[in-house]
Coordinates of C-alpha atoms in Angstrom, one line a residue:
Chain K
M1 CA -31.3 -23.8 -12.5
D2 CA -32.2 -22.2 -16.2
S3 CA -34.9 -24.4 -17.2
K4 CA -37.3 -21.5 -17.8
Q5 CA -36.4 -18.6 -19.8
T6 CA -38.2 -15.1 -19.4
P7 CA -39.0 -13.1 -22.5
I8 CA -37.1 -10.0 -23.0
T9 CA -39.5 -7.4 -22.8
M10 CA -38.2 -3.7 -22.5
D11 CA -38.9 -4.2 -18.7
T12 CA -35.8 -6.2 -18.5
F13 CA -33.7 -3.1 -19.4
L14 CA -36.1 -0.7 -18.0
A15 CA -37.2 -2.5 -14.6
Q16 CA -33.1 -1.7 -13.7
V17 CA -33.2 1.9 -14.8
W18 CA -36.0 3.0 -12.9
R19 CA -38.1 0.7 -10.7
D20 CA -35.1 -1.3 -9.3
N21 CA -32.1 1.6 -9.9
P22 CA -29.3 0.2 -8.5
V23 CA -27.9 2.9 -6.4
F24 CA -31.6 4.9 -5.4
V25 CA -33.7 1.7 -4.7
M26 CA -30.9 -1.2 -3.7
A27 CA -28.8 1.5 -2.4
L28 CA -26.0 -0.9 -3.7
G29 CA -22.4 0.2 -5.0
M30 CA -22.6 3.5 -2.7
C31 CA -18.3 3.8 -2.4
P32 CA -18.0 5.0 -6.5
V33 CA -20.9 6.8 -6.2
L34 CA -19.9 9.1 -3.9
A35 CA -16.1 9.3 -4.7
V36 CA -16.3 10.3 -7.8
T37 CA -19.1 12.3 -8.1
S38 CA -17.5 15.5 -7.5
S39 CA -18.1 16.5 -11.4
A40 CA -20.9 15.2 -13.9
T41 CA -18.0 14.3 -16.3
N42 CA -16.6 12.4 -13.8
G43 CA -19.6 10.2 -13.2
L44 CA -20.7 10.2 -17.1
A45 CA -17.2 8.7 -17.1
M46 CA -17.6 6.3 -14.2
G47 CA -20.9 5.5 -15.8
I48 CA -19.7 3.8 -18.8
A49 CA -17.0 2.4 -17.5
S50 CA -18.9 0.2 -14.8
T51 CA -21.9 -0.2 -17.8
F52 CA -19.0 -2.0 -19.8
V53 CA -18.0 -3.7 -17.2
L54 CA -21.6 -5.0 -16.3
I55 CA -22.0 -5.8 -20.1
G56 CA -19.5 -8.2 -20.5
S57 CA -19.6 -9.7 -17.4
N58 CA -23.1 -10.3 -17.9
L59 CA -22.4 -12.0 -21.1
L60 CA -19.5 -14.2 -20.0
V61 CA -21.1 -15.2 -17.3
S62 CA -24.5 -16.1 -19.0
M63 CA -22.3 -18.2 -21.5
L64 CA -20.7 -20.4 -19.2
R65 CA -23.6 -21.0 -16.9
K66 CA -24.0 -24.3 -17.1
L67 CA -20.2 -24.8 -17.0
I68 CA -19.3 -23.0 -13.7
P69 CA -19.6 -25.5 -11.1
K70 CA -21.8 -24.5 -8.4
Q71 CA -19.8 -24.6 -5.4
V72 CA -16.8 -22.2 -7.2
R73 CA -19.6 -19.7 -8.6
I74 CA -18.2 -16.6 -6.8
A75 CA -14.4 -17.0 -7.6
T76 CA -15.2 -17.2 -11.1
Y77 CA -17.7 -14.4 -11.0
I78 CA -14.9 -12.1 -9.3
V79 CA -12.3 -13.5 -12.3
I80 CA -14.5 -12.9 -14.7
I81 CA -15.5 -9.6 -13.6
A82 CA -11.8 -8.8 -13.0
T83 CA -10.7 -9.1 -16.2
F84 CA -13.4 -7.0 -18.1
V85 CA -12.0 -4.4 -15.1
T86 CA -8.5 -5.0 -16.3
M87 CA -9.4 -4.6 -20.0
V88 CA -11.1 -0.8 -18.8
D89 CA -8.2 -0.1 -16.5
Y90 CA -5.6 -0.2 -19.9
I91 CA -8.4 1.1 -22.6
L92 CA -8.9 4.9 -20.4
Q93 CA -5.4 5.1 -19.7
A94 CA -4.3 4.7 -23.1
M95 CA -7.4 6.5 -24.8
A96 CA -8.5 9.0 -21.8
P97 CA -5.7 9.7 -19.3
A98 CA -7.4 12.8 -18.0
I99 CA -10.4 10.8 -17.0
Y100 CA -7.8 8.2 -15.6
A101 CA -6.2 10.2 -13.6
A102 CA -9.0 12.4 -12.3
L103 CA -11.0 8.3 -11.4
G104 CA -7.8 7.2 -10.3
A105 CA -8.1 4.1 -8.2
F106 CA -11.8 3.9 -8.4
I107 CA -11.4 2.5 -11.9
Q108 CA -9.7 -0.6 -10.4
L109 CA -12.2 -1.2 -7.8
I110 CA -14.9 -1.5 -9.8
V111 CA -14.2 -4.8 -9.1
V112 CA -15.6 -5.0 -5.8
N113 CA -18.6 -3.0 -7.0
C114 CA -21.5 -5.2 -5.3
I115 CA -23.8 -4.4 -8.0
I116 CA -21.7 -6.2 -11.1
L117 CA -21.5 -9.4 -8.9
G118 CA -25.0 -8.8 -7.3
R119 CA -26.2 -8.8 -11.2
A120 CA -24.0 -12.0 -12.3
E121 CA -25.0 -13.9 -9.6
A122 CA -29.1 -12.8 -9.2
Y123 CA -29.4 -12.4 -12.8
A124 CA -26.6 -13.8 -15.5
S125 CA -26.4 -17.1 -14.0
K126 CA -30.2 -18.0 -14.2
N127 CA -30.9 -16.5 -17.7
G128 CA -29.9 -16.5 -21.4
V129 CA -27.2 -14.8 -23.1
L130 CA -29.3 -11.9 -24.9
A131 CA -31.5 -10.7 -21.7
S132 CA -28.7 -10.9 -19.5
V133 CA -27.2 -8.6 -21.8
V134 CA -30.1 -6.4 -22.0
N135 CA -30.0 -6.6 -18.5
G136 CA -26.8 -5.5 -17.7
A137 CA -27.2 -2.7 -20.1
G138 CA -30.2 -1.6 -18.5
T139 CA -28.6 -1.7 -14.8
G140 CA -25.4 0.0 -16.6
A141 CA -27.6 3.0 -17.2
G142 CA -29.7 2.9 -14.6
F143 CA -26.1 3.4 -12.4
T144 CA -25.3 5.8 -14.9
L145 CA -28.3 8.0 -14.6
A146 CA -28.0 7.9 -10.9
L147 CA -24.0 9.1 -11.3
L148 CA -25.3 12.2 -13.3
L149 CA -28.3 13.5 -11.1
L150 CA -25.6 12.9 -8.0
G151 CA -22.2 14.7 -10.0
G152 CA -24.8 17.4 -11.6
V153 CA -26.2 18.7 -8.6
R154 CA -22.9 18.8 -6.7
E155 CA -20.9 20.2 -9.7
I156 CA -23.7 23.2 -10.0
L157 CA -24.0 23.7 -5.9
G158 CA -20.1 23.4 -6.1
A159 CA -18.5 24.7 -8.6
G160 CA -21.2 26.5 -10.5
T161 CA -20.5 25.0 -13.9
L162 CA -22.2 21.8 -15.5
F163 CA -19.7 19.3 -17.5
G164 CA -17.1 21.9 -17.2
I165 CA -19.6 25.0 -18.9
D166 CA -20.1 28.0 -16.4
L167 CA -23.7 28.6 -15.6
F168 CA -23.7 31.6 -13.2
G169 CA -21.2 33.9 -14.6
P170 CA -18.3 35.4 -12.6
H171 CA -20.4 36.3 -9.6
F172 CA -21.6 33.1 -8.2
Q173 CA -20.2 32.1 -4.7
P174 CA -19.5 28.3 -5.1
W175 CA -20.8 26.1 -2.0
L176 CA -18.0 24.5 -1.7
V177 CA -18.6 21.9 0.6
M178 CA -20.9 19.9 -1.9
I179 CA -17.5 18.7 -4.0
L180 CA -15.9 17.9 -1.0
P181 CA -16.5 14.5 0.7
P182 CA -19.3 15.6 3.0
G183 CA -21.2 16.8 0.1
G184 CA -21.5 13.6 -1.0
F185 CA -23.3 12.1 1.4
F186 CA -25.2 15.6 1.5
A187 CA -26.5 15.2 -1.9
L188 CA -27.0 11.3 -2.1
G189 CA -29.1 11.4 1.7
A190 CA -31.0 14.6 -0.4
W191 CA -32.3 12.8 -3.5
L192 CA -33.0 9.9 -1.3
L193 CA -34.7 12.3 0.7
L194 CA -36.7 13.6 -2.2
F195 CA -37.5 9.8 -3.4
S196 CA -39.1 9.1 0.0
W197 CA -41.1 11.8 -0.1
L198 CA -42.6 11.3 -3.7
K199 CA -42.9 8.0 -2.8
Q200 CA -45.1 8.8 0.6
R201 CA -47.2 11.2 -1.5
K202 CA -48.1 8.9 -3.9
T203 CA -49.1 6.5 -1.5
R204 CA -51.3 9.0 0.4
R205 CA -52.7 10.3 -2.7
A206 CA -53.8 6.7 -3.4
E207 CA -55.3 6.2 0.0
L208 CA -57.4 8.8 0.0
K209 CA -58.7 8.4 -3.6
G210 CA -59.6 4.9 -2.3
E211 CA -61.0 6.1 1.2
P212 CA -64.5 6.9 -0.2
L213 CA -65.0 3.4 -1.7
H214 CA -64.2 1.7 1.3
A215 CA -66.5 3.9 3.2
G216 CA -69.4 3.2 0.8
Chain D
M1 CA 6.9 8.8 -0.6
Q2 CA 9.8 7.1 0.5
G3 CA 10.7 9.5 2.9
E4 CA 7.9 9.5 4.9
S5 CA 7.8 9.3 8.4
L6 CA 5.3 6.0 9.8
S7 CA 3.9 8.3 12.2
F8 CA 2.5 10.4 10.0
I9 CA 1.9 7.6 7.4
F10 CA -0.3 6.2 10.2
L11 CA -1.8 9.3 10.9
N12 CA -2.9 10.1 7.2
A13 CA -4.1 6.7 7.0
A14 CA -6.4 6.6 10.0
I15 CA -7.5 10.0 10.7
I16 CA -6.3 12.5 7.9
N17 CA -7.5 10.8 5.4
N18 CA -9.9 8.4 6.5
F19 CA -10.7 5.7 4.7
V20 CA -14.6 5.7 4.8
L21 CA -15.4 9.4 5.6
A22 CA -12.7 11.2 3.3
M23 CA -12.1 8.5 0.7
F24 CA -15.2 7.2 0.2
L25 CA -13.7 3.2 0.5
G26 CA -15.9 0.5 2.6
I27 CA -19.1 2.2 2.8
C28 CA -21.5 -0.8 2.4
P29 CA -20.3 -2.0 5.6
F30 CA -20.0 1.5 7.1
L31 CA -24.0 1.7 6.6
G32 CA -24.7 -2.3 7.4
V33 CA -22.8 -2.8 9.9
S34 CA -23.1 0.3 12.0
A35 CA -26.4 -0.5 13.8
K36 CA -25.1 -1.6 16.9
L37 CA -21.9 -0.7 18.6
K38 CA -20.4 -4.3 19.8
T39 CA -21.1 -5.6 16.2
A40 CA -19.3 -2.6 14.5
G41 CA -16.1 -2.7 16.9
S42 CA -15.7 -6.5 15.8
M43 CA -16.4 -5.9 12.5
G44 CA -13.8 -3.2 12.6
A45 CA -11.5 -5.5 14.0
A46 CA -11.7 -8.3 11.7
T47 CA -11.5 -6.0 8.6
L48 CA -8.2 -4.5 10.3
L49 CA -7.1 -8.2 10.9
V50 CA -7.5 -9.0 7.0
M51 CA -6.3 -5.8 5.9
L52 CA -2.8 -6.5 7.6
I53 CA -2.4 -10.0 6.6
S54 CA -3.5 -8.8 2.8
S55 CA -1.3 -6.6 2.7
A56 CA 1.6 -8.2 3.6
C57 CA 0.5 -10.8 0.5
A58 CA 0.1 -8.3 -1.9
Y59 CA 3.6 -6.3 -1.3
G60 CA 5.2 -9.7 -1.5
L61 CA 2.9 -10.9 -4.6
N62 CA 3.5 -7.0 -6.5
Y63 CA 7.2 -7.9 -5.8
L64 CA 6.9 -11.1 -7.6
L65 CA 4.6 -9.5 -10.4
V66 CA 7.3 -6.9 -11.5
E67 CA 10.3 -9.3 -11.2
F68 CA 8.3 -11.2 -14.0
E69 CA 6.5 -8.2 -15.8
L70 CA 2.8 -9.6 -15.2
E71 CA 1.4 -6.3 -13.7
F72 CA -1.6 -6.6 -15.8
L73 CA -2.6 -9.8 -13.4
R74 CA -2.4 -7.4 -10.7
L75 CA -6.2 -6.9 -9.8
I76 CA -6.9 -10.6 -10.3
S77 CA -4.3 -11.9 -8.1
Y78 CA -4.6 -9.3 -5.5
I79 CA -8.7 -10.5 -5.2
A80 CA -7.7 -13.9 -4.9
V81 CA -5.3 -13.3 -2.2
I82 CA -7.8 -10.8 0.4
A83 CA -10.5 -13.7 -0.5
S84 CA -8.2 -16.6 0.6
S85 CA -7.0 -14.4 4.1
V86 CA -10.8 -13.8 4.6
Q87 CA -10.9 -17.9 4.6
L88 CA -8.4 -17.7 7.3
V89 CA -9.5 -15.0 9.5
E90 CA -12.9 -16.6 8.9
M91 CA -11.5 -20.3 10.1
V92 CA -8.8 -18.8 13.0
M93 CA -12.2 -17.1 14.2
K94 CA -14.6 -20.2 14.1
R95 CA -11.6 -21.7 16.4
F96 CA -11.3 -19.2 18.6
S97 CA -14.3 -17.4 19.3
P98 CA -17.1 -19.2 17.9
A99 CA -19.5 -16.5 19.6
L100 CA -18.0 -13.8 17.8
F101 CA -18.1 -16.1 14.6
R102 CA -21.9 -15.9 15.0
A103 CA -22.3 -12.6 15.8
L104 CA -20.5 -11.4 12.6
G105 CA -22.4 -14.0 10.4
I106 CA -22.8 -13.1 6.8
F107 CA -20.6 -10.3 7.0
L108 CA -17.8 -11.9 7.6
P109 CA -17.3 -13.3 3.9
L110 CA -18.6 -10.0 2.9
I111 CA -15.3 -8.5 4.1
T112 CA -14.5 -9.9 0.8
T113 CA -16.3 -7.4 -1.1
N114 CA -15.3 -4.5 1.1
C115 CA -13.5 -1.9 -1.3
A116 CA -11.3 -0.8 1.7
I117 CA -9.3 -4.0 1.8
L118 CA -8.4 -3.8 -2.2
G119 CA -8.0 0.0 -2.0
V120 CA -5.4 0.2 1.0
A121 CA -3.4 -3.0 -1.3
L122 CA -3.8 -0.8 -4.3
F123 CA -2.8 2.6 -3.0
Q124 CA 0.7 1.0 -0.9
T125 CA 1.6 -0.1 -4.7
T126 CA 1.0 3.0 -6.0
H127 CA 2.6 5.0 -3.2
E128 CA 5.7 2.6 -3.9
F129 CA 5.9 1.8 0.3
N130 CA 8.1 -0.8 1.3
L131 CA 7.2 -3.8 3.6
V132 CA 7.3 -1.9 6.9
Q133 CA 5.5 1.2 5.3
S134 CA 2.9 -0.9 4.2
L135 CA 1.9 -2.6 7.2
V136 CA 2.1 0.9 8.9
Y137 CA -0.4 2.3 6.3
S138 CA -2.8 -0.7 6.2
F139 CA -2.8 -0.9 10.2
G140 CA -3.7 3.1 10.2
A141 CA -6.1 2.2 7.4
G142 CA -7.9 -0.5 9.5
V143 CA -8.2 1.6 12.7
G144 CA -9.8 4.6 10.8
F145 CA -12.3 2.2 9.6
T146 CA -12.8 0.8 12.7
I147 CA -12.9 4.5 14.3
A148 CA -15.6 5.6 11.5
L149 CA -17.7 2.5 12.3
V150 CA -17.7 2.4 16.2
L151 CA -18.5 6.6 15.7
M152 CA -21.4 5.9 13.3
A153 CA -23.0 3.0 15.6
G154 CA -22.7 5.1 18.5
L155 CA -24.4 7.6 16.3
R156 CA -27.4 5.1 15.2
E157 CA -27.7 3.7 18.8
K158 CA -28.6 7.6 20.2
L159 CA -30.7 8.4 16.6
E160 CA -33.3 5.0 17.4
L161 CA -34.8 6.6 20.9
S162 CA -35.1 10.0 18.7
D163 CA -38.5 10.9 17.0
V164 CA -37.4 10.8 13.5
P165 CA -39.8 12.2 10.8
T166 CA -41.0 8.8 8.9
V167 CA -39.8 10.0 5.1
S168 CA -36.6 10.7 6.6
S169 CA -36.0 7.9 8.4
G170 CA -33.6 4.9 7.6
L171 CA -30.9 5.3 5.1
V172 CA -31.8 9.5 4.4
M173 CA -30.7 10.0 8.0
S174 CA -28.4 7.0 8.3
L175 CA -26.2 9.3 5.4
M176 CA -27.4 12.8 6.4
L177 CA -25.4 11.6 9.7
A178 CA -22.2 10.4 7.7
G179 CA -22.2 13.7 6.1
L180 CA -22.1 15.7 9.1
L181 CA -19.1 12.7 10.6
S182 CA -17.2 13.3 7.5
L183 CA -17.5 17.2 7.8
S184 CA -16.4 17.3 11.2
F185 CA -13.4 14.9 10.2
M186 CA -12.5 17.3 7.3
G187 CA -11.2 19.6 10.1
F188 CA -8.3 17.2 11.0
A189 CA -7.1 18.3 7.6
G190 CA -4.9 20.4 8.9
L191 CA -2.8 18.2 10.1
G192 CA -1.4 17.0 7.4
G193 CA 0.8 19.8 7.0
H194 CA 1.1 20.1 3.1

């Protein structure tokens, strides 16, 4: 199963951040993405917490990959992930009570984030320790990037602030719906729309460039 | 939260704070299994069943954990309980309704990673509900999940017949629809009377 080791390149990290972004491209882990991004700060905190769990679980799964029997691997991964989530839960409770209160149950719900289980199953169980950690960090960075993009847009439009700093002065009329639940769906939909439009434009341009060659 | 009436707990979980549309729990099956009305209905029913079983188990488990001061094991034990009740529902369904079992296919084991179920177990603990309240809460949550899933499936069946620009087809359109649905559910917020 893990006979061939893929070399660690920048791509191990970067592919997860952009090309295979867990949220925008793979559409995984939607629940925390929509629920905690009412402000950029919450999004960032959630991203960092998830990154920690990703790196930790990838590290442990990769270290134990030869010991875990195939039949019970999913259960084992879940227990490993739950352990790290419990750690994050208690650390945040002790060190950042305000953020803990804002994120609420969603810290504990990192356990059922399919991104983390997906990485453990698809990458860490087949690759070396260092590669898995790098890949986990990349996935975490991509997830954090998505949370920041979404949280930033929603906070700017819905409250007129970014990271709690006032942007538009007192006369700004906040677009309240953006920080309410429907705003999450709309903002994510709009980001996906932008990405799919950019992709379509790129393919169309490539086609236009390619055409004269085919005709000739 | 001890004084809340059972009917309010039910309405609150099912409609006012709908698990999918207001609290963003269980988005994955909501977007994944809502393409057809029929499967959406049975998926909702299966989830409701798992919710009820795991909620009752989680209540008993939490009682034990508090008794022995092992609260830090809560998350791990809840997940184990949910995974085993999914297995149970799977076995029962295979025995009594093989057709439904085949129709749901891969989505049945995936109920384990449905955050709505873990959410129910966690919220009933933070709200300090007693056993009856917990059961009513999880029943309400399951009904709310099913309502959201069925509504979404109905909308998406209609959407298949309409002419959508290719740039916004698929997930983008589903998200926009979900946003509209969520917007309309916000109208129920006044029912809470707080």
